[in-house]
CSV table of C-alpha atoms in Angstrom, one decimal:
chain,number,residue,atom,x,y,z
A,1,UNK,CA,-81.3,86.0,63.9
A,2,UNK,CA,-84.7,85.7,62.7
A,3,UNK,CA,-85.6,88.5,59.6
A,4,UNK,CA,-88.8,89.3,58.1
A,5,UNK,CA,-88.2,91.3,54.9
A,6,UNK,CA,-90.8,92.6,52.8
A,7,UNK,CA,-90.2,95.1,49.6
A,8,UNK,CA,-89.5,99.1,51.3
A,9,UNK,CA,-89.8,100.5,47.9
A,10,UNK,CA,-93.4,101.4,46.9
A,11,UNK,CA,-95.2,99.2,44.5
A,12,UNK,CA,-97.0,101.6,42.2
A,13,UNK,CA,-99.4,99.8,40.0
A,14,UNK,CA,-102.1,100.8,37.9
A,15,UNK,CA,-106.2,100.2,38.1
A,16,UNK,CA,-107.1,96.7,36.8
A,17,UNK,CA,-104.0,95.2,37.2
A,18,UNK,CA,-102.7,92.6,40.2
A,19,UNK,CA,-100.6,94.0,42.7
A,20,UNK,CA,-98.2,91.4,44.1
A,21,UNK,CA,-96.2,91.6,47.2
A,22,UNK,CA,-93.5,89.6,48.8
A,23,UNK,CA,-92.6,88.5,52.6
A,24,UNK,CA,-89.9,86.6,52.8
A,25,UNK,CA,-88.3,85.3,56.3
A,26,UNK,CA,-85.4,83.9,57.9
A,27,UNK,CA,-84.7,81.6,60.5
A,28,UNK,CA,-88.0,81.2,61.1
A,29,UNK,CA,-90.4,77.9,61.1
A,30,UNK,CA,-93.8,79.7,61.7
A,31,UNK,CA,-97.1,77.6,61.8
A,32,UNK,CA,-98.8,80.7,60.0
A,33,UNK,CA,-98.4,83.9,58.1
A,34,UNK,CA,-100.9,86.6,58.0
A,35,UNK,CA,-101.2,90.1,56.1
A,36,UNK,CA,-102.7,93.0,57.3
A,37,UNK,CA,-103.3,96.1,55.7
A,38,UNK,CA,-102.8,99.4,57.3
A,39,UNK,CA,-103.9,103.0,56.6
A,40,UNK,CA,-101.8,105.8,57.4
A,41,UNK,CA,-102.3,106.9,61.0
A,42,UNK,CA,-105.0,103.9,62.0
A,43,UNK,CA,-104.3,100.3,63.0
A,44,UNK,CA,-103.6,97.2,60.8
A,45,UNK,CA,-106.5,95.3,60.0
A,46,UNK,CA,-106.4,91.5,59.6
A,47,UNK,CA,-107.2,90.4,56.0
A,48,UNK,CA,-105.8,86.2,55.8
A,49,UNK,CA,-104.2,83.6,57.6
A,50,UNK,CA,-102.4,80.7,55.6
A,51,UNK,CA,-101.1,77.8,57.6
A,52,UNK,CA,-97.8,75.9,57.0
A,53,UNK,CA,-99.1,73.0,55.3
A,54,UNK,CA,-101.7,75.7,53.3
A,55,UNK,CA,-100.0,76.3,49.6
A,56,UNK,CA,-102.8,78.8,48.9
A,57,UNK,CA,-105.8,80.9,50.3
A,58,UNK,CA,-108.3,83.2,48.8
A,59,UNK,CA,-110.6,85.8,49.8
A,60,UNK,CA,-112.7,87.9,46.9
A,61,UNK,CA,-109.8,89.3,45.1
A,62,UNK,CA,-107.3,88.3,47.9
A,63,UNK,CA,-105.0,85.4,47.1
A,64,UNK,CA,-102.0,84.1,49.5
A,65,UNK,CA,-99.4,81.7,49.1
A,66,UNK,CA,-97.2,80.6,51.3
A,67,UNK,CA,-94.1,78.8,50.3
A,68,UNK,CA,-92.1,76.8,52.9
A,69,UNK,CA,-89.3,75.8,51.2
A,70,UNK,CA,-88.5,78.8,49.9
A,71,UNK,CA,-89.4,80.7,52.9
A,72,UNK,CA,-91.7,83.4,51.5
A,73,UNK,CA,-95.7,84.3,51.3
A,74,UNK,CA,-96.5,86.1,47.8
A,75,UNK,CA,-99.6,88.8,48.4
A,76,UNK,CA,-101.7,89.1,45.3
A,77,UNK,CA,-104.7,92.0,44.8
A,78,UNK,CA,-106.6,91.1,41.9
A,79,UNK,CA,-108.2,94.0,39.8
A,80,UNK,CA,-106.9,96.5,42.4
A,81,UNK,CA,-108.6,99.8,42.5
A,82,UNK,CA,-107.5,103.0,44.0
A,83,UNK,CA,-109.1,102.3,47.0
A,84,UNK,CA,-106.4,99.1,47.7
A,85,UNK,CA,-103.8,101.9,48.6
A,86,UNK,CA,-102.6,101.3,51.8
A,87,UNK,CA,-99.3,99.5,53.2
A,88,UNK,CA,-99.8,95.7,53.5
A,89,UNK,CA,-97.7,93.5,56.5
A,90,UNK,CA,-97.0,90.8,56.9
A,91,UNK,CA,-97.0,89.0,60.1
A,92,UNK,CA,-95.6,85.3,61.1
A,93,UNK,CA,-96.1,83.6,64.5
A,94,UNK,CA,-93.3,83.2,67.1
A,95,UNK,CA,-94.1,80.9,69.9
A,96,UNK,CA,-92.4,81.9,73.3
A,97,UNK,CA,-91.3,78.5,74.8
A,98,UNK,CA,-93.3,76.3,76.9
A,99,UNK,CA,-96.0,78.6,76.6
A,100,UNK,CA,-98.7,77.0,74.4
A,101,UNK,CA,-99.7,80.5,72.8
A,102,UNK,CA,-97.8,82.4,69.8
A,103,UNK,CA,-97.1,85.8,69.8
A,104,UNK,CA,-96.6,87.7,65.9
A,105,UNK,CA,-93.8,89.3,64.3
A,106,UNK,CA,-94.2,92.1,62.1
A,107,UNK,CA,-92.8,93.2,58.4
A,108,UNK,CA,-92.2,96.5,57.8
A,109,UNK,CA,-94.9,96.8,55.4
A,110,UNK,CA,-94.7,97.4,51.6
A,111,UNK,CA,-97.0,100.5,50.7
A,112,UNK,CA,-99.2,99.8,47.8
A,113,UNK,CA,-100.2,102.8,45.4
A,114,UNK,CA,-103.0,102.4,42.9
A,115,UNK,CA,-103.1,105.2,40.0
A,116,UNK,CA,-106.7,105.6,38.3
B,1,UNK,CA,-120.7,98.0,68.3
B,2,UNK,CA,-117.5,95.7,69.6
B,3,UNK,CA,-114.0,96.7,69.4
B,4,UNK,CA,-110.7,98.5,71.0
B,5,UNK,CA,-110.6,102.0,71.7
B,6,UNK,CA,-107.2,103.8,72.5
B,7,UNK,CA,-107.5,107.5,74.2
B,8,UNK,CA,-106.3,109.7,73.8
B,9,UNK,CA,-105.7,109.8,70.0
B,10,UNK,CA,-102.7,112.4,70.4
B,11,UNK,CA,-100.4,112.6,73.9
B,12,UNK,CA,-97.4,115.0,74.6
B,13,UNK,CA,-95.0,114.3,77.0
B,14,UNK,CA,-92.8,116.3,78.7
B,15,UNK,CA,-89.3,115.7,79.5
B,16,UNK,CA,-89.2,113.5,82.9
B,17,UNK,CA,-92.9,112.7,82.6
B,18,UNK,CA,-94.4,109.3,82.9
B,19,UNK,CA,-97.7,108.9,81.0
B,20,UNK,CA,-100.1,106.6,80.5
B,21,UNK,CA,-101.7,105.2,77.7
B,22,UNK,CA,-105.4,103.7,77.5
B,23,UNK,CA,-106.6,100.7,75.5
B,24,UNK,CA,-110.3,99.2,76.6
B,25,UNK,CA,-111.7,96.4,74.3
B,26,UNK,CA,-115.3,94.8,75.0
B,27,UNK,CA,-114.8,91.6,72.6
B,28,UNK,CA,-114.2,89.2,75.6
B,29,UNK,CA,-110.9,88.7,74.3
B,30,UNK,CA,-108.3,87.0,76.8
B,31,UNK,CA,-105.2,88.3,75.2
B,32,UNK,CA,-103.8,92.0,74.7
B,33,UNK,CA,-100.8,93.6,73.2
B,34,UNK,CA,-99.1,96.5,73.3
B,35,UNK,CA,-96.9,97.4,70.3
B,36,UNK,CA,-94.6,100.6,69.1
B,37,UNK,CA,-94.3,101.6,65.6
B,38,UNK,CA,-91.5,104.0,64.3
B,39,UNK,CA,-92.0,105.7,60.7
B,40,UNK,CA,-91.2,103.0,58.1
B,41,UNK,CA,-90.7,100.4,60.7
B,42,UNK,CA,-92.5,97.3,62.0
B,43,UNK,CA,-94.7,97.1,64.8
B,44,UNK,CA,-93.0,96.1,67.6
B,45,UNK,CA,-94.1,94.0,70.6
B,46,UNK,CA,-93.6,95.8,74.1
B,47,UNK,CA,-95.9,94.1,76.2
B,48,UNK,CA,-98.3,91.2,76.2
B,49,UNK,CA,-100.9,90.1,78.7
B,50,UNK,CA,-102.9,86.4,78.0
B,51,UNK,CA,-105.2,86.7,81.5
B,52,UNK,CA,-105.9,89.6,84.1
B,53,UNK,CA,-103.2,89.4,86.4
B,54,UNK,CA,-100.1,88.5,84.2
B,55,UNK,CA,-98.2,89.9,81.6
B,56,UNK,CA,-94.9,89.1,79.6
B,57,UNK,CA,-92.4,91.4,78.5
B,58,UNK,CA,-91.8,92.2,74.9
B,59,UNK,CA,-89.0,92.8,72.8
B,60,UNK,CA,-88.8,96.2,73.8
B,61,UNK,CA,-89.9,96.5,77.0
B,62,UNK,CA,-87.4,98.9,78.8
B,63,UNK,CA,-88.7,102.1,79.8
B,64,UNK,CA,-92.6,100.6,80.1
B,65,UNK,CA,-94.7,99.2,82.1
B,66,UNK,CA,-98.3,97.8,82.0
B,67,UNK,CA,-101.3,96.9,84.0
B,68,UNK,CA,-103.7,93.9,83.4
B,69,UNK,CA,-106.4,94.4,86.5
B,70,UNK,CA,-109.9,93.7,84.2
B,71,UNK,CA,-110.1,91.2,81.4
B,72,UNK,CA,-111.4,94.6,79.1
B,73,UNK,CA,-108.5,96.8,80.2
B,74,UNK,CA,-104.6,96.7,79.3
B,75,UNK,CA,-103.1,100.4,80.0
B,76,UNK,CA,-99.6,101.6,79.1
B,77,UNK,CA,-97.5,103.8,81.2
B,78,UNK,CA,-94.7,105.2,79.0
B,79,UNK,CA,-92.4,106.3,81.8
B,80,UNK,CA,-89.2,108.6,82.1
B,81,UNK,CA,-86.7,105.9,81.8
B,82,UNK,CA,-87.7,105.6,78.0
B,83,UNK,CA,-85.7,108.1,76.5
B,84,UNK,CA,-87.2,108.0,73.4
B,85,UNK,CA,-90.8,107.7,73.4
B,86,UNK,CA,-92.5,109.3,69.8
B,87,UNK,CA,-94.0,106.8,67.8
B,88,UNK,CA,-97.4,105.4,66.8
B,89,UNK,CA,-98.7,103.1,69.9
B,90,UNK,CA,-101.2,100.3,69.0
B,91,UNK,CA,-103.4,98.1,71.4
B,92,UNK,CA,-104.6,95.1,70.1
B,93,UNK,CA,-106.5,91.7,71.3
B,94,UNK,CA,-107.1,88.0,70.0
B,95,UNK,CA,-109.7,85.8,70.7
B,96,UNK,CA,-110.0,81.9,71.2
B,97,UNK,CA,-107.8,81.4,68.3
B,98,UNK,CA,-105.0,83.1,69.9
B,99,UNK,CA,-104.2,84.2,66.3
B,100,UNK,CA,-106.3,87.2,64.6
B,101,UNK,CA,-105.1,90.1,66.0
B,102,UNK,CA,-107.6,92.8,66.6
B,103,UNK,CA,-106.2,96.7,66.6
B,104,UNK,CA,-107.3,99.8,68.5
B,105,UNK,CA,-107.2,103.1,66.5
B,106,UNK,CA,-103.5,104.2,67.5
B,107,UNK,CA,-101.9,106.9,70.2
B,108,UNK,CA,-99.0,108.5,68.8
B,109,UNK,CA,-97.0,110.0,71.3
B,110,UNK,CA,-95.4,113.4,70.8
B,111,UNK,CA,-92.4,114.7,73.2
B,112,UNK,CA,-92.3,118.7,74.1
């Protein structure tokens, strides 16, 4: 069956540093990834899309890369400050058949702490 | 100012109660989506809509049902037959692309 995993344990980082987060999927050939970041009790808001033949995508200190062979996005924060705490999904692209649109599957999220 | 707005921002539901669940969005968009999220887990898909008039079930679409009568509008009834309804609802929309999702602010449901 088709699994999206991404890390359930916190990553707790300190200011300055790069956070990194991992999706990883199975059974899956999506045409795109995207992350999201989501505050506790409000809606995900879209931060990147990276396309299957993309290796890599930027955005200010956002970085994506999206590795089909191996089957997993990496989610970088460069010089993260406290205010990057939030949980961060990731998202992939599941086509229902014969329709000519996608719909997205969701990670769980991996929740992001950054310490002053 | 465009966006989605979900009201109300809290619901309680009694046992044996259908409810219903707004989500209005005045970015043009075609598509909506309804989607459940549990504490510590994914969001879910329950419903989708892609024009007024038609809408697809989701992956967890037992126990709801929907409404796609104006391009802005995409309500959720939440009704007795689900026999576990409190989570964190979320609306959202795309546009052309079909991929950007755009989220409402979130209804979490509470049962009395």
């Amino acid at each position: 069956s088709q699994k999206i995993e991404q890390n359930s344990e916190a990553l707790n980082i300190q200011e300055g540093k790069t956070a990194t987060l991992t999706c990883n999927y199975t059974n899956y050939s999506p045409a795109y990834l995207q992350w999201y970041r989501q505050d506790p009790g409000r809606g995900p808001v879209f931060l990147l899309l990276i396309r299957e033949n993309e290796k890599e995508k930027r955005k200010e200190r956002l970085k994506v890369t999206f590795d089909t062979t191996l089957k997993q996005s990496l989610f970088h924060i460069t010089a993260s400050q406290p205010a990057d705490s939030a949980t961060y999904l990731c998202a992939l692209d599941k086509a229902p058949l014969n329709s000519g649109y996608s719909t997205l599957t969701f990670g769980k999220g991996t929740m992001l702490l950054v310490s002053p | 100012d465009g966006g989605i707005t979900q009201s109300p921002k809290y619901l309680f539901r009694k046992e044996g109660q259908n409810v219903t669940l707004s989500c209005e969005q005045n970015l043009n968009h075609d598509a909506m989506y309804w989607y459940r999220q549990d504490p510590g887990q994914g969001l879910r898909l329950i419903y989708y809509s892609q024009i007024v008039n038609d809408f697809q079930k989701g992956d967890i679409a037992e126990g709801y049902s929907v409404s796609r009568e104006k391009k802005e509008s995409f309500p959720l009834t939440v009704t007795s037959a689900q026999k576990n309804p409190t989570a964190f609802y979320l609306c959202a929309s795309t546009g052309t692309d079909q991929e950007t999702q755009y989220f409402g602010p979130g209804t979490r449901l509470l049962v009395l």
